Structures are given as C-alpha cells and as structure tokens.
Amino acid sequence: MDKLRNFRKEQGLSQKDMAEKIGITLSMYEKVDGGRTGASAAFMHRVKSAFPNVVIDDIFFSDNSNKIAVDKERSHDEHVSL
C-alpha cells in the first residue's frame, strides 16, 4: 500500500514504530504496508485512533482493492451477528 507507506514515512516512523503506535504486531503491519494483505476495518480504526486528523479514505481507498476487502469483512460480520 503505497499511500500507507508514504504516510508512515511522512510521519518519520519506521514500520516497527508505526506498528507500536497503532498497537499491532510488526509482522501484521509489514503485511499491510507491503501490500501482501488488505487493511481490515479494525486496522483502519487503529490508524485513525493514533492519527485523529488523518483522512482514512485518502490512505486506504485510493483504489477499489481495499474497499473490496473491507466490504467482505462487513458482510462476514453481518452474517455472524444474525
């Protein structure tokens, strides 16, 4: 995810620093930052909590790739809560 990586670098943070700041493991952060997995809604919420002034759409929804992953997660959550 180029925009996530660029945002992290603009903040002057390493992957490890960013993982610690948002409260996840370095391994999980590396997967999202490297584009090997999409960012979950929980991941985006953690980023927003750590950086309240950031516009999540600008980082995560510049294309449809992550929107599809989030939509699938929402659909799964809706089925689980029924």
CSV table of N, CA, C and O in Angstrom, one decimal, residues 25-60:
chain,number,residue,atom,x,y,z
A,25,THR,N,1.2,-6.1,15.9
A,25,THR,CA,2.5,-6.7,15.8
A,25,THR,C,3.2,-6.1,14.5
A,25,THR,O,2.5,-5.7,13.6
A,26,LEU,N,4.5,-6.1,14.6
A,26,LEU,CA,5.3,-5.7,13.4
A,26,LEU,C,5.0,-6.6,12.2
A,26,LEU,O,4.8,-6.1,11.1
A,27,SER,N,4.9,-7.8,12.4
A,27,SER,CA,4.6,-8.8,11.3
A,27,SER,C,3.3,-8.4,10.6
A,27,SER,O,3.3,-8.4,9.4
A,28,MET,N,2.2,-8.1,11.4
A,28,MET,CA,1.0,-7.8,10.7
A,28,MET,C,1.1,-6.4,10.0
A,28,MET,O,0.6,-6.3,8.9
A,29,TYR,N,1.8,-5.5,10.6
A,29,TYR,CA,1.9,-4.2,10.0
A,29,TYR,C,2.7,-4.3,8.7
A,29,TYR,O,2.3,-3.8,7.6
A,30,GLU,N,3.8,-5.1,8.7
A,30,GLU,CA,4.6,-5.3,7.5
A,30,GLU,C,3.7,-5.9,6.3
A,30,GLU,O,3.9,-5.5,5.2
A,31,LYS,N,2.8,-6.8,6.6
A,31,LYS,CA,2.0,-7.4,5.6
A,31,LYS,C,1.1,-6.3,4.9
A,31,LYS,O,0.9,-6.3,3.7
A,32,VAL,N,0.5,-5.4,5.7
A,32,VAL,CA,-0.4,-4.4,5.2
A,32,VAL,C,0.5,-3.3,4.5
A,32,VAL,O,0.2,-3.0,3.3
A,33,ASP,N,1.5,-2.9,5.1
A,33,ASP,CA,2.4,-1.9,4.5
A,33,ASP,C,3.0,-2.4,3.2
A,33,ASP,O,3.2,-1.6,2.2
A,34,GLY,N,3.3,-3.6,3.1
A,34,GLY,CA,3.9,-4.2,1.9
A,34,GLY,C,2.9,-4.6,0.9
A,34,GLY,O,3.3,-5.1,-0.2
A,35,GLY,N,1.6,-4.5,1.2
A,35,GLY,CA,0.6,-4.8,0.2
A,35,GLY,C,0.3,-6.3,0.1
A,35,GLY,O,-0.4,-6.7,-0.8
A,36,ARG,N,0.8,-7.1,1.0
A,36,ARG,CA,0.5,-8.6,1.0
A,36,ARG,C,-0.9,-8.9,1.5
A,36,ARG,O,-1.4,-10.0,1.3
A,37,THR,N,-1.5,-8.0,2.3
A,37,THR,CA,-2.8,-8.2,2.8
A,37,THR,C,-3.5,-6.8,2.8
A,37,THR,O,-2.8,-5.8,3.0
A,38,GLY,N,-4.8,-6.8,2.7
A,38,GLY,CA,-5.5,-5.6,2.8
A,38,GLY,C,-5.7,-5.1,4.2
A,38,GLY,O,-5.6,-5.9,5.2
A,39,ALA,N,-5.9,-3.9,4.4
A,39,ALA,CA,-6.2,-3.4,5.8
A,39,ALA,C,-7.6,-3.6,6.2
A,39,ALA,O,-8.5,-3.3,5.5
A,40,SER,N,-7.8,-4.2,7.3
A,40,SER,CA,-9.1,-4.5,7.9
A,40,SER,C,-9.7,-3.2,8.4
A,40,SER,O,-9.0,-2.2,8.6
A,41,ALA,N,-11.0,-3.3,8.7
A,41,ALA,CA,-11.7,-2.1,9.3
A,41,ALA,C,-11.0,-1.8,10.7
A,41,ALA,O,-10.8,-0.7,11.0
A,42,ALA,N,-10.7,-2.9,11.4
A,42,ALA,CA,-10.0,-2.7,12.7
A,42,ALA,C,-8.6,-2.0,12.6
A,42,ALA,O,-8.3,-1.1,13.4
A,43,PHE,N,-7.9,-2.4,11.5
A,43,PHE,CA,-6.6,-1.8,11.3
A,43,PHE,C,-6.8,-0.3,11.0
A,43,PHE,O,-6.1,0.6,11.5
A,44,MET,N,-7.8,0.0,10.1
A,44,MET,CA,-8.0,1.4,9.8
A,44,MET,C,-8.5,2.2,11.0
A,44,MET,O,-8.1,3.4,11.2
A,45,HIS,N,-9.3,1.6,11.9
A,45,HIS,CA,-9.7,2.3,13.1
A,45,HIS,C,-8.5,2.6,14.0
A,45,HIS,O,-8.4,3.6,14.6
A,46,ARG,N,-7.6,1.6,14.1
A,46,ARG,CA,-6.4,1.9,14.9
A,46,ARG,C,-5.5,3.0,14.3
A,46,ARG,O,-5.0,3.8,15.1
A,47,VAL,N,-5.4,3.1,13.0
A,47,VAL,CA,-4.7,4.2,12.4
A,47,VAL,C,-5.4,5.5,12.7
A,47,VAL,O,-4.8,6.5,13.1
A,48,LYS,N,-6.7,5.6,12.6
A,48,LYS,CA,-7.5,6.8,12.9
A,48,LYS,C,-7.4,7.2,14.3
A,48,LYS,O,-7.3,8.4,14.6
A,49,SER,N,-7.4,6.2,15.2
A,49,SER,CA,-7.2,6.5,16.7
A,49,SER,C,-5.9,7.1,17.0
A,49,SER,O,-5.7,8.0,17.8
A,50,ALA,N,-4.8,6.6,16.3
A,50,ALA,CA,-3.5,7.1,16.6
A,50,ALA,C,-3.2,8.4,15.9
A,50,ALA,O,-2.4,9.2,16.3
A,51,PHE,N,-3.9,8.6,14.8
A,51,PHE,CA,-3.7,9.9,14.0
A,51,PHE,C,-5.1,10.5,13.7
A,51,PHE,O,-5.6,10.3,12.6
A,52,PRO,N,-5.7,11.1,14.7
A,52,PRO,CA,-7.1,11.6,14.6
A,52,PRO,C,-7.3,12.6,13.4
A,52,PRO,O,-8.5,12.7,12.9
A,53,ASN,N,-6.3,13.2,12.9
A,53,ASN,CA,-6.5,14.2,11.9
A,53,ASN,C,-6.3,13.6,10.5
A,53,ASN,O,-6.5,14.3,9.5
A,54,VAL,N,-6.0,12.4,10.4
A,54,VAL,CA,-5.8,11.7,9.1
A,54,VAL,C,-7.1,11.4,8.4
A,54,VAL,O,-8.1,11.1,9.1
A,55,VAL,N,-7.2,11.5,7.1
A,55,VAL,CA,-8.4,11.2,6.4
A,55,VAL,C,-8.1,9.8,5.9
A,55,VAL,O,-7.3,9.5,4.9
A,56,ILE,N,-8.8,8.8,6.5
A,56,ILE,CA,-8.6,7.4,6.2
A,56,ILE,C,-8.9,7.1,4.7
A,56,ILE,O,-8.1,6.3,4.1
A,57,ASP,N,-9.9,7.7,4.1
A,57,ASP,CA,-10.1,7.5,2.7
A,57,ASP,C,-8.9,7.8,1.8
A,57,ASP,O,-8.7,7.1,0.8
A,58,ASP,N,-8.2,8.8,2.2
A,58,ASP,CA,-7.0,9.2,1.4
A,58,ASP,C,-5.9,8.2,1.4
A,58,ASP,O,-5.2,8.0,0.4
A,59,ILE,N,-5.8,7.4,2.5
A,59,ILE,CA,-4.8,6.4,2.6
A,59,ILE,C,-5.2,5.1,2.1
A,59,ILE,O,-4.5,4.4,1.4
A,60,PHE,N,-6.5,4.7,2.4
A,60,PHE,CA,-6.9,3.3,2.2
A,60,PHE,C,-7.8,3.1,1.0
A,60,PHE,O,-8.0,2.0,0.5
